[in-house]
Every structure is written in C-alpha cells, then in structure tokens.
Amino acid sequence: MSQIPRTYPNEIKRIHLLQRLRQTSPQAIVALMAPSGYGKTTLLAQFARSTRRKVIWLTLHTDHSNPQYLARALIAEAQQVLSSLKLVAESTDAPAEDLGKDLAQGLNSSGQKVYVVLDRTELLSRGTGLWLQRFHAQLKDQVQLLLAGYESSPLPLAQWASRGDALILGPRDLTFTLEEMLQCTGWTAETRDLHLLKEKMEGWPAGVALVASGAPLGLSARELVDERLEQLPEDLIAALSRLAPLDVWSEQDIRALHVELPHNWIRSLMESGLPVTPLGDGKYRPHTLLREALESRLFHTGSYREVFQQAGLYHLQVHQELAALECFIKSQDASRAMELARKHISAAITRGDREWVLDLCERLSTLPGGLTEEVLLQKISMLLDFGRIAEVDALLEQHPDFEKKDVYYSTMAYYHYRRGEFQQQLNFATEGLESHPSNTFKIGLLTYRSIALGALGHHEEEQAVARELVQFCVNLQNPLAEAKAYVILASCHQTSLDRQECEQAYLRALYLYNKHRVTARLNELYYNLAYTYVDWGENQKALDLIEKATTEQNENFHNWRALFIALRCNIFVLQHQQLDQVVHDLSLAVPELENKGWTGQAVNYSLLLSEAHLMQGNLEQAKLWLLNSTNKTHATHQPADPLKLYQVMFDLHEKRSIAETTLLDDIDETQLEVYHLHRLGLLRLEQARQKGTLNRTQVEEVIQALDDLGHDGPLQAERHLLQDLYQTCIQLNWHAERFQRALNLSVAVADPVDQRPVLKISALGKLEVQVSGQRVHLPLSKAEELLLYLAVHGPNHRDRIIDALWEGSARRENVDYFKVVVRKLRSALQEALKVPFDPLPFQNRQYQISEQLKVVLDLDAIKDLQQNPVQSFQDLEQLTTLQRAEIAPHLTGEWVEVLRQDLQQQLVQVIALHIQTLAHQPEGVEKLYRFVLQIPGLDPEHYRLLEEALVKNGHTHLALQLSQESSRLLRRQLLN
C-alpha cells in the first residue's frame, strides 16, 4: 500500500506553492511536471499532510502502465482511506473502464472531499493516460486529481491548460526562491558565496540541498550533473555538447548549428533528471551547471573553438550580440570580440553595470595580442570605480609607456581624482585640454578640471570652468551632457553657499533628464540634491526626495538603493532619532556600498554607523566600525581627515581631555564635507575651552559660519557631546540664545505616534469588528469574511479572493455578489470610521485595507507570543486558552481551515518550546503537568522532554503518571 511520504530532515516548507495549490478551483487538475530533483513529491506530500480532506496516494511503478492494474490499485487505496466507500462491481477482474466508472461513482457519493494523488506519472502508458482522462471526466468537484511526473507523461497537459482545467507547475515554478535557498542552506543575504549559489544552482532544489548538506559549492552539484550525464547514450552526450554555446535549445537553433540529435532525445534528457527547464513551443533552457558540464566535455574534443565560432556567427545572424561576444571570446576571435565589446561597454557603463565591464576586460585580455591599450585603459577606469587603487598602481607599473592620447589624460585625471590627489588631477586635465581632445573627452576633462579647482579652493576658477562646460555642451546640442554639466555647476554653487543658483542648476538638469527620458541618471541627481538639502538643514525636503526615488525606482535604482538608505540614516543621526533602525539599515547598506564600488561613501557611512553606535552607548561596536573605516581609508587612499575628526569625538565620549591633541590642527579642511566642516569648528571651540583659551572672537567665527550656512543644524546635532561648551557660552552671554535653543532639544525626540484611525478585528471566538470601542455592524457575513481575509493575507486580486471565499467557484453570480460585498463593506467602514478616504481601495489591481488605517488583529497575539518568551504559568494558561479558542467558528471555507491549522501548529510549537523551561520551576511543576495533559497535538518528543525534566527535579511519580497518560492519549489518537 502506498503512503504519504514522511517529512525529510531539514525539509523546506514551500509556503507560496502550497498557497497556490489550495487556491485552485475544485474541478481543476493539479500537475507538477519537472525533471527529478525539483521536489515534486515533497511538495505534494506537504500539501497532503496539511489538508483536512481525505488523501488517496498512489506512487506508480512500471506495472501501473496496465489500465486494469492501475484501476485495481486505486480502488485498493481508496478502500483503505474511505472505509464507507461503496462499489457496485463485485470483482476487481472487471474491465478497466467499468472499474474506473465504479470508483468515480463511489467517490462522488462518499460525501467526502477527496484528493487523489498519483506520483511518477511518467511511468503511465498511452493506454493508462487515456483511462485516467476518462476517469477524471466522471469526477465531481468534491474529488480533485493531483499528479506529479516528468513532462514526458502521456497526458494532454496543453489541452487541459488551454481549457483552464489544470494548474500546471513546471521547473520555473518549482525552483527555490532566494528566501528558500537561504532557509535551506542556513546562509544569510551577506554570505560571500550567495551569488555563486544563485548563478550555479538557479534554484534547482536538488543542487541547493547538496550544498546545504555541507558538500562544496559547485563541485558537488557538478558531480551530480556529470553522474546523470553518464547515464545518457554517448551519441546524445556528444550532440548535446555541441549545444553548450546556446542558452536556449530549439529546433531552429539545433538545425542552424548542424547538430544531429537521436530520436526521442528530449524524453531521454527529461527522464535523466538533468537541470533543464521547458519553456514551451519546443524550447528548453539548460541550467548553467549543465552547460558548464557539456562545455567541459566539448573542450577535450578538439572542436571547442570551431563550435563556439559557429555559434557566435549564428548569434550575430539572429541579432543576439552579447551571446555572440561570449562565443567569440571563447573561440579566441579577437577582432570580432573587440568590435562587439566597444559597442556594448559604453551602454553597460550608462546603465551602471560596471561589474560586467570589468569582467569583460579581464576576459578580453586573454585574447591573442594580450592586454591592448584600449582594454587596459577601460580596465583601469573600472578598477578606479571600485576603489581598487593598488591593482591600478600595479597595472601602471607593468605598462609605463602606453601612448598619451585623450583617453589617457582622462583616465589619469580620474585615477588621481579617486586617490584624492587633486593637483595631479588638475595637471592631467589641463594637459589633456591642451592636446585638442575630441568633444567627448573634452567634456570629461573640463569636468575633472572643475572638480580639481574646487577641491584646491580656487572657487572662482571652478565656477568659470563649470560655466564653460555648460556652454560647450549647449553648443554641441547634447542634452545629456548638458544635464551632467548643470550638476557640476550645481556642485560649484553648493560650495559657495549660493543656494538659489545651486537649486536652479539641479532643477535644470532634472528637467533635461525628464524631457529626454534619461531615467538612468535620475537616481544620481536625486541623491546629490537630497544630500545638498541635508547640508542646508532642509531635512524634510531631503526625505521627500529619497522617498520619491525609492517609489519611482528608475532604471539602475539597484545601484543607488544603499546610498539612499544611508543618506536617510544620516538625517536620523543628525536628529538623534530612530537609532536602532539606523544601526540595522547601515549594517546592511555599508557592505552593499562596498560591493557596488562606492568605496568613499562606504567609508563615510561606516563612520556614521560608528557614530550611531556611540550615541547608543555601544562603545565596542563603535570602535569596530571606526577600525573598519580606518582600514578601508588606508587601503583605498581615501582622505584620512574625517577619521581624525571621529578620533576626537571618541575621546570626548570617553570623557578624555582633547586639550593637547594635535589631530584638529592636522585636518585639511578642503577634505571635509559641509557638515564635518562645521563640526570641526565646534570641536576646536571645545578644545580651546579645555585649554582655557576660549574667547568671543573664536565663537563669533563659528556662529558666522553657521549664519553663512543658513541654519543651526550642526549646532543642534552636537548638543549631547558639547554640553559643557554650550553652558560656558550661555554663562558668558556669547550668543546665549543660540546655544540655549540647541540645548533645549536635548530631550530625545520620540518616534512619531501613530495617529491613524484604528480598525480592530477580533477573530478568536465570534468574529467582530470595532472602531473606537464600538462594534461595527457589517450587513453581510461575506463582508466579515472578506475583511478578515484582507487583514490576514494583505492586498489580493479579485480572482484569488473569490477562489478563497467561494471555494474556487468563479461563477458569474459569485463575481456579481463579490461586487455587492465590496460596496457594502466599504460603505459600512466609511460610515463607522468617518474618514474622508476610501477604507477599502482598489489599487494596483488589488483590493486592500487602506494603509491610512491601523489594523489591529487579535490573531497577531500568537505571533507576539512566539517572539516573547513565556515567563510564567499565567502565560502558559493564556497560550492554552488561545489554542482552545476557535477562529471565526461560523466561517467554513478551506482558507479558514488552513489558517486554523497553521495557527494551531504555531501554538503547539510555542508551548512545546517552553515546557522544558517552565519545568525547572519546582513550585509549579504539578500545574504544568495538568496543563500538558490538556494540550492536544503535542508530539511524543514533547512528553519525553517533560518526563526528563520531572525526573531531574525529583518528581518521579509524576513522570511515571505522565508516561502512562501520554501513552493512553496516543493510543486513542491512533485508534481514532
């Protein structure tokens, strides 16, 4: 007799897939069709164990290719599961058609909702496939068919799908999500090899499970692929190896490469369990691991270059230039590879894909002719973007005499810019401009010249060059270059504190980008303008702009996401707000900045994270992040001046005197950003106070600088650190009002109170909805159910909601009734809440409870209990009370049943986790004993843990009684 497979150790629960299975209409067939290793059986077993329906499970073998044998086997399984099953036929030797009709009638009249599961359907014959179709056609909605097998199963999958009669999940549906891969391996989003796991395994569950078992990443999965390849015929392996250059296999591609494949090759491939995803229309996508294994075999045949050259020419014919580029590199065709590389490198840089460009440069250097000057300069540029200065130094030493063209001057100016060597940057930019560069390089050289002049303090010349750059781009009629030039000009005005001119320049650039739909540059502009607003103390404007960028998520946003998060954290640190959130967000953002090549920003925000820890009193963590910043600064040749500033701050936090430190005198003010520059002025005042040399003139200079800045943001931000200085100035009446106003902010600003109207939904026991303590009368029971569904599951599409609330029946009358329910519910909530907004909006094609309402759902108490440890028997009593309370007892839908089961399981897990802990409290052990006997659903392991704890605490008699009682309960459960 077949049984539902047992749970595997460390099995991953496929929650999103289980949800899809539960939401299929009752008449639909569910078919999981994929090669082995995709967890088809595991998923169906999880589904079977989680449902309250009866499950008839049959694992097929070769004998089931006979229709009569299959019919008899299904009848035997059905009789084991349904003791009341009534059959008409007196003999199981009747023809298969009669047996199928008899079984269908028996299942239809059983009064039970039943799932019939057939695993390994690839073993069916054409005859059993036809029998199964006729059998299914006789079933009513209460009996649903679930199948699992290879795509080669002899079933009309396409026909079922086209009629809407089947939910078919293939390899793309069954692959692990990123969250599931992390759960399976125990890794985190920061694990170093995560990108390799995603690239190599492509979510293939069998491969990910191998890695989770402790086998080496890549090696183990490749061995699995090689092992399965060995099972194929030699002629098929040889033919597939010639397809290694293609990322999709189709009849057209196979013919174009003149590959002859043996008859029935795709069936052999799918049954082998190799990682291949069917795409439909006769197309298949081999996973990276399979292509690598095939390419390795091809490499040893002597036809490697020929095959990749042929594939490259074919890719060019069908306009797949990036695929052609890969093939030409592997075939060592230097001229074609370089021609395509030039075309695609600039596009990749524009979209921010610098990792791809650097990797391409590495591979181009392996072509005949070695590292050409063109590739060398491009490689240097990319390495500089990633802050890998030491590698650039090594390359320049290896190639000291390459020709000095305009690209050389531009690259070297950029090199010194990244090293903070502004005089050398200015020299190369000036020399390059004198060499009559092309228009493209002139734009870059003018940019570097302007930046260098500003860094060296020559602000009038800086603005003059920036204006020349703008005019030059206008004359070229190049709007993209013109927009970039306005950003440079805005930066000049920012340095000179000319707010109006600065903002106008930024807005002009924004206008040009929007007009010409250059969305890839909008993120840079938003970030720079938001940063400028922070310098001006207009924090709300900055937060609004960050929110705008985050909401729009324009092209290339993924490269800027961490910068926007870090800048928002910067604002909160200045305001001394939400420091826990700041520490969490920066801890994730800083490594991401390093990975994206934002080395300078990573150093600055590491310092900010150190400061946040310092504000919280986490001195050790603050020191660690300061050390991290110090190491990064030295490794990447970043200016060390901000570090010196933070060293002084650490001394002040640790109550050490800064009277004798020389760090403040050693700081180059040109290397500090606006905020740090004003912080430096305040720290120098504190040093003078400690020395006893503080005078009014010094204070006046700092206050004048704040007046030029236009706000007291730095003064307010340092109020906690420099209280003694501020008190001294107040006592001496030196701008006492300014310092007193800053000190008055010392009371920590609390997180804003959630002022949203509260919608309270109680589902434990009778379902009730309350607003301001008053019960809301909902005119229809389906309105209550809809509100609970949205509170539990969040925004949802109409079809999914109807599937849940009407048990998968999407008849016209149910759709019309759903519209009535929505109108009635919306009207009742609006009347009770008395709010001007729609409490039940339809947004992004989804129904949802408005975000302007605060929803309080009593079921969330279970989550709270999971997160907060049980401390007393009163807590345990609360848990058991929750467990006994039925959720919305008048609702009968399957989605509610699933919710009840999930929450019951969660409660049992929470109770079990704390049994052993509470057993160590001797004064309440008898009470605990009584509680445990009242808790249904505990596993034998939970009883065993309590027995051990009772014996350990000297309660042997209670342990014996518990053992006897638990055995009796378990026997009763088994007999029932």
XYZ file of C-alpha atoms in Angstrom, residues 446-912:
467
model
C 36.574 70.051 -18.272
C 34.644 68.147 -15.571
C 37.818 66.894 -13.892
C 39.413 70.360 -14.122
C 36.416 71.997 -12.443
C 36.345 69.400 -9.641
C 40.097 69.739 -9.016
C 39.933 73.540 -8.848
C 37.104 73.334 -6.308
C 38.990 70.804 -4.186
C 42.053 73.064 -4.207
C 39.983 76.063 -3.060
C 40.029 78.021 -6.348
C 36.282 78.523 -6.359
C 36.049 81.403 -8.860
C 38.029 79.433 -11.437
C 35.954 76.349 -10.578
C 32.714 78.174 -11.431
C 34.221 79.657 -14.590
C 35.228 76.203 -15.885
C 31.815 74.780 -14.944
C 30.071 77.545 -16.921
C 32.411 76.887 -19.859
C 31.434 73.214 -19.633
C 27.706 74.067 -19.681
C 28.092 76.369 -22.691
C 30.206 73.820 -24.556
C 27.519 71.131 -24.075
C 24.760 73.558 -25.136
C 26.701 74.352 -28.349
C 27.097 70.612 -29.005
C 23.308 70.232 -28.664
C 23.934 67.280 -26.393
C 21.172 67.415 -23.739
C 22.553 64.511 -21.697
C 25.999 66.118 -21.448
C 24.323 69.469 -20.741
C 22.391 67.951 -17.828
C 25.612 66.486 -16.397
C 27.270 69.898 -16.767
C 24.466 71.543 -14.791
C 25.051 69.000 -12.000
C 28.737 70.067 -11.925
C 27.682 73.737 -11.869
C 25.230 73.000 -9.022
C 28.084 71.482 -7.033
C 30.120 74.684 -7.526
C 27.272 76.844 -6.255
C 26.817 74.479 -3.312
C 30.442 75.035 -2.300
C 29.988 78.804 -2.488
C 26.712 78.517 -0.488
C 24.716 80.106 -3.326
C 21.512 78.204 -2.655
C 19.291 79.701 -5.332
C 21.801 79.180 -8.149
C 22.559 75.682 -6.881
C 18.928 74.574 -6.762
C 18.193 76.105 -10.177
C 21.108 74.214 -11.724
C 19.879 70.928 -10.238
C 16.310 71.583 -11.401
C 17.556 72.437 -14.900
C 19.371 69.089 -15.028
C 16.244 67.357 -13.739
C 14.175 68.996 -16.473
C 16.578 67.813 -19.194
C 16.692 64.249 -17.867
C 12.899 64.046 -17.701
C 12.401 65.694 -21.088
C 14.679 63.233 -22.813
C 13.631 60.293 -20.587
C 17.143 59.602 -19.334
C 15.885 57.717 -16.277
C 19.266 56.070 -15.619
C 20.651 59.431 -14.420
C 17.735 60.466 -12.227
C 18.933 58.487 -9.205
C 22.297 60.294 -9.202
C 20.535 63.645 -9.419
C 18.044 62.813 -6.664
C 20.853 61.669 -4.387
C 23.035 64.751 -4.960
C 20.119 67.146 -4.494
C 18.930 65.319 -1.366
C 22.469 65.461 0.025
C 22.509 69.195 -0.700
C 19.232 69.659 1.181
C 20.803 67.876 4.170
C 23.723 70.333 4.073
C 21.209 73.181 4.053
C 19.340 71.727 7.034
C 16.213 71.087 4.932
C 15.890 67.512 6.104
C 12.236 67.058 5.212
C 12.922 68.063 1.623
C 15.720 65.509 1.538
C 13.478 62.769 2.983
C 10.757 63.601 0.426
C 13.270 63.302 -2.413
C 14.597 59.981 -1.060
C 11.001 58.733 -0.846
C 10.395 59.864 -4.437
C 13.460 57.985 -5.696
C 12.536 54.879 -3.723
C 8.954 54.941 -5.011
C 9.842 55.574 -8.660
C 12.719 53.049 -8.697
C 14.004 54.346 -12.006
C 16.415 52.416 -14.193
C 19.591 51.486 -12.328
C 17.989 52.115 -8.914
C 19.530 48.908 -7.528
C 22.962 50.539 -7.763
C 21.781 53.549 -5.718
C 19.455 51.882 -3.224
C 22.084 51.541 -0.487
C 23.116 55.195 -0.902
C 19.546 56.421 -0.414
C 19.148 54.206 2.667
C 22.433 55.505 4.092
C 21.519 59.141 3.432
C 18.193 58.677 5.214
C 20.132 57.229 8.151
C 22.390 60.292 8.065
C 19.358 62.502 8.603
C 18.133 60.417 11.535
C 21.575 60.553 13.179
C 21.596 64.338 12.865
C 18.182 64.388 14.550
C 19.165 61.722 17.149
C 16.124 59.677 16.074
C 15.397 56.014 15.289
C 18.940 54.922 16.148
C 18.018 51.212 16.317
C 16.723 51.408 12.758
C 19.797 53.379 11.699
C 22.163 50.725 13.064
C 20.191 47.949 11.357
C 19.953 49.706 7.971
C 23.559 50.916 7.861
C 24.871 47.483 8.857
C 23.303 46.183 5.629
C 23.939 49.250 3.453
C 27.697 49.652 4.085
C 28.690 46.172 2.771
C 26.397 46.721 -0.214
C 28.125 50.039 -0.955
C 31.493 48.279 -0.900
C 30.207 45.581 -3.270
C 28.851 48.224 -5.654
C 32.183 50.058 -5.770
C 31.092 53.105 -3.710
C 34.288 52.940 -1.669
C 34.449 56.546 -0.484
C 30.783 56.534 0.510
C 31.232 53.190 2.264
C 33.994 54.735 4.395
C 31.895 57.806 5.239
C 28.818 55.792 6.158
C 30.932 53.355 8.188
C 31.921 56.386 10.241
C 28.249 57.335 10.525
C 27.436 53.819 11.759
C 30.239 54.130 14.297
C 28.683 57.400 15.479
C 25.221 55.803 15.770
C 26.657 53.038 17.966
C 28.431 55.696 20.002
C 25.154 57.557 20.567
C 23.580 54.314 21.810
C 26.473 53.680 24.198
C 27.708 50.636 22.243
C 31.363 51.605 22.577
C 32.811 48.294 21.387
C 30.719 48.246 18.218
C 31.543 51.895 17.607
C 35.266 51.119 17.838
C 34.923 48.164 15.464
C 33.275 50.282 12.792
C 35.804 53.069 13.296
C 38.566 50.490 12.798
C 36.763 49.232 9.690
C 36.687 52.790 8.323
C 40.350 53.302 9.161
C 41.402 50.142 7.333
C 39.290 50.989 4.290
C 40.653 54.526 4.220
C 44.250 53.347 4.164
C 43.570 50.554 1.667
C 41.802 52.814 -0.844
C 43.852 56.004 -0.372
C 40.824 57.970 0.817
C 41.462 61.229 2.713
C 42.006 60.450 6.410
C 40.757 63.818 7.673
C 37.224 62.658 8.657
C 38.847 59.861 10.678
C 40.800 62.378 12.736
C 37.545 64.173 13.489
C 35.971 60.955 14.763
C 39.006 60.099 16.884
C 38.490 63.384 18.745
C 34.771 62.622 19.159
C 35.623 59.225 20.664
C 37.896 60.927 23.188
C 35.047 63.234 24.206
C 32.569 60.361 24.528
C 35.012 58.534 26.779
C 35.471 61.696 28.882
C 39.119 62.119 27.854
C 40.661 65.554 27.509
C 41.297 66.831 23.980
C 43.270 69.869 25.166
C 46.625 68.532 23.953
C 45.567 66.662 20.806
C 47.075 67.832 17.510
C 44.533 65.965 15.372
C 42.282 69.003 14.923
C 45.202 71.112 13.662
C 46.268 68.378 11.218
C 42.903 68.254 9.435
C 42.809 69.592 5.859
C 39.519 71.494 5.775
C 39.220 71.085 1.986
C 38.790 67.331 2.515
C 35.737 67.742 4.755
C 32.123 67.829 3.703
C 29.960 70.780 4.784
C 28.584 69.171 7.952
C 32.001 67.914 9.139
C 33.498 71.351 8.456
C 31.106 72.980 10.930
C 31.589 70.105 13.369
C 35.341 70.832 13.217
C 34.720 74.458 14.209
C 32.712 73.391 17.261
C 35.326 70.821 18.331
C 38.044 73.467 18.120
C 35.946 75.665 20.420
C 35.715 72.773 22.920
C 39.480 72.278 22.726
C 40.007 75.980 23.442
C 37.579 75.756 26.393
C 39.553 72.857 27.883
C 42.814 74.765 27.374
C 41.322 77.879 28.970
C 41.929 79.968 25.817
C 38.339 80.252 24.594
C 37.423 83.807 23.531
C 34.468 85.554 21.960
C 36.207 86.039 18.601
C 36.506 82.279 18.144
C 32.829 81.809 18.972
C 31.845 84.630 16.588
C 33.705 82.918 13.720
C 31.817 79.661 14.260
C 28.458 81.437 14.562
C 29.216 83.445 11.395
C 29.954 80.209 9.543
C 26.573 78.855 10.703
C 24.915 82.074 9.512
C 26.542 81.583 6.109
C 25.288 78.015 6.114
C 21.787 79.300 6.851
C 20.802 77.035 9.741
C 21.931 75.700 13.141
C 21.793 72.015 12.226
C 25.415 71.236 13.250
C 24.983 73.182 16.480
C 21.880 71.171 17.371
C 23.366 67.841 16.309
C 26.347 68.183 18.684
C 24.280 69.258 21.723
C 24.828 65.929 23.574
C 28.582 65.866 23.049
C 29.383 69.532 23.798
C 27.062 70.423 26.671
C 29.888 71.941 28.759
C 30.903 74.218 25.879
C 27.320 75.361 25.321
C 26.810 76.051 29.052
C 30.014 78.094 29.125
C 28.877 80.249 26.182
C 25.464 80.722 27.822
C 27.071 81.844 31.117
C 29.347 84.278 29.250
C 26.359 85.514 27.223
C 28.109 84.717 23.943
C 25.172 84.044 21.637
C 23.451 82.528 24.662
C 20.078 82.309 22.929
C 21.502 80.202 20.058
C 23.264 77.776 22.382
C 20.274 77.573 24.752
C 17.934 76.812 21.861
C 20.208 73.946 20.793
C 20.344 72.553 24.360
C 16.570 72.678 24.655
C 16.433 69.932 22.033
C 18.313 67.576 24.357
C 15.172 65.699 25.246
C 15.179 62.754 22.892
C 12.642 63.131 20.138
C 10.264 60.198 20.312
C 9.231 58.311 17.235
C 6.045 59.859 15.865
C 2.853 58.497 17.418
C 0.731 56.521 15.003
C -2.324 58.773 14.677
C -4.149 56.616 12.142
C -7.738 55.551 12.898
C -7.781 52.062 14.459
C -9.748 49.217 12.902
C -9.889 46.348 15.419
C -10.733 42.872 14.128
C -11.368 40.019 16.593
C -11.405 36.521 15.098
C -10.823 34.374 18.212
C -14.290 33.227 19.084
C -17.019 35.252 17.414
C -15.807 37.454 14.546
C -16.220 41.131 15.474
C -15.106 44.451 14.001
C -14.699 47.529 16.209
C -13.930 51.217 15.693
C -13.227 53.393 18.777
C -14.532 50.615 21.044
C -17.857 50.445 19.195
C -18.841 47.331 17.272
C -19.339 47.873 13.543
C -22.345 46.076 12.119
C -21.446 44.538 8.752
C -24.606 43.753 6.760
C -23.310 40.568 5.085
C -21.407 37.588 6.522
C -19.269 37.554 3.377
C -18.255 41.145 4.182
C -16.880 39.943 7.535
C -15.047 37.117 5.814
C -13.614 39.450 3.155
C -12.335 41.868 5.806
C -10.688 39.045 7.774
C -9.147 37.627 4.595
C -7.580 41.009 3.689
C -6.368 41.533 7.271
C -4.635 38.121 7.260
C -3.328 37.952 3.680
C -2.966 41.619 2.717
C -3.715 43.076 -0.751
C -5.105 40.492 -3.195
C -6.504 40.182 -6.700
C -10.223 39.708 -7.149
C -9.958 36.218 -8.647
C -7.868 34.954 -5.755
C -10.301 36.385 -3.192
C -13.282 34.786 -4.959
C -11.423 31.457 -5.113
C -10.979 31.605 -1.339
C -14.381 32.913 -0.262
C -16.444 30.821 -2.691
C -14.342 27.612 -2.611
C -12.915 28.151 -6.093
C -16.287 28.714 -7.744
C -15.937 31.752 -10.032
C -19.466 31.549 -11.450
C -20.960 34.798 -12.713
C -23.356 35.114 -9.785
C -20.422 34.869 -7.319
C -18.481 37.588 -9.161
C -21.547 39.860 -9.101
C -22.170 39.117 -5.416
C -18.497 39.906 -4.657
C -19.004 43.402 -6.095
C -22.017 43.891 -3.816
C -19.996 42.693 -0.806
C -17.201 45.175 -1.554
C -19.643 48.089 -1.855
C -21.466 47.170 1.365
C -18.238 46.678 3.321
C -16.741 49.937 2.047
C -19.891 51.854 2.936
C -20.135 50.331 6.446
C -16.478 51.082 7.230
C -16.675 54.631 5.888
C -19.754 55.349 7.996
C -18.164 53.894 11.166
C -14.729 55.476 10.699
C -15.975 58.855 9.443
C -12.855 59.319 7.321
C -12.539 61.218 4.016
C -10.522 58.472 2.307
C -11.577 55.114 0.868
C -11.072 52.479 3.617
C -11.144 49.649 1.046
C -9.269 50.977 -2.022
C -8.650 49.103 -5.265
C -5.014 49.854 -6.119
C -2.577 48.144 -8.489
C -5.444 45.821 -9.482
C -5.731 44.595 -5.888
C -8.308 45.024 -3.121
C -6.815 46.042 0.221
C -7.431 47.704 3.568
C -6.217 51.301 3.332
C -2.711 51.995 4.647
C -4.234 55.078 6.301
C -5.891 52.728 8.807
C -4.103 50.968 11.660
C -5.377 47.379 11.663
C -5.278 45.539 14.995
C -5.928 41.826 14.522
C -6.156 39.641 17.626
C -4.572 36.698 15.770
C -1.330 38.684 15.812
C -1.150 37.932 19.545
C 0.018 34.458 18.575
C 2.971 35.961 16.685
C 3.780 38.120 19.721
C 3.807 35.049 21.942
C 6.175 33.338 19.512
C 8.597 36.254 19.759
C 8.322 36.861 23.512
C 9.399 34.004 25.810
C 6.850 32.536 28.228
C 7.836 33.630 31.732
C 5.070 32.185 33.904
C 2.256 29.668 34.136
C -0.172 32.534 33.568
C 1.450 32.977 30.153
C 1.116 29.254 29.504
C -2.531 29.375 30.521
C -3.029 32.221 28.051
C -1.473 30.065 25.344
C -3.741 27.103 26.019
C -6.771 29.438 26.106
C -5.763 30.726 22.685
C -5.336 27.188 21.442
C -8.815 26.186 22.530
C -10.459 29.298 21.056
C -11.917 28.611 17.635
C -11.211 31.111 14.881
C -14.384 32.627 13.412
C -16.435 29.437 14.008
C -19.256 30.453 11.634
C -16.865 30.534 8.644
C -16.419 27.257 6.772
C -14.114 27.997 3.828
C -10.991 25.931 3.230
C -8.779 29.028 3.537
C -10.114 29.472 7.096
C -9.431 25.800 7.846
C -5.850 26.213 6.637
C -5.480 29.333 8.788
C -6.787 27.460 11.841
C -4.382 24.569 11.273
C -1.380 26.857 10.774
C -2.101 28.849 13.936
C -2.765 25.695 15.946
C 0.589 24.288 14.827
C 2.309 27.549 15.744
C 0.760 27.492 19.219
C 1.784 23.885 19.802
C 5.350 24.754 18.778
C 5.441 27.743 21.146
C 4.030 25.688 24.031
C 6.496 22.863 23.389
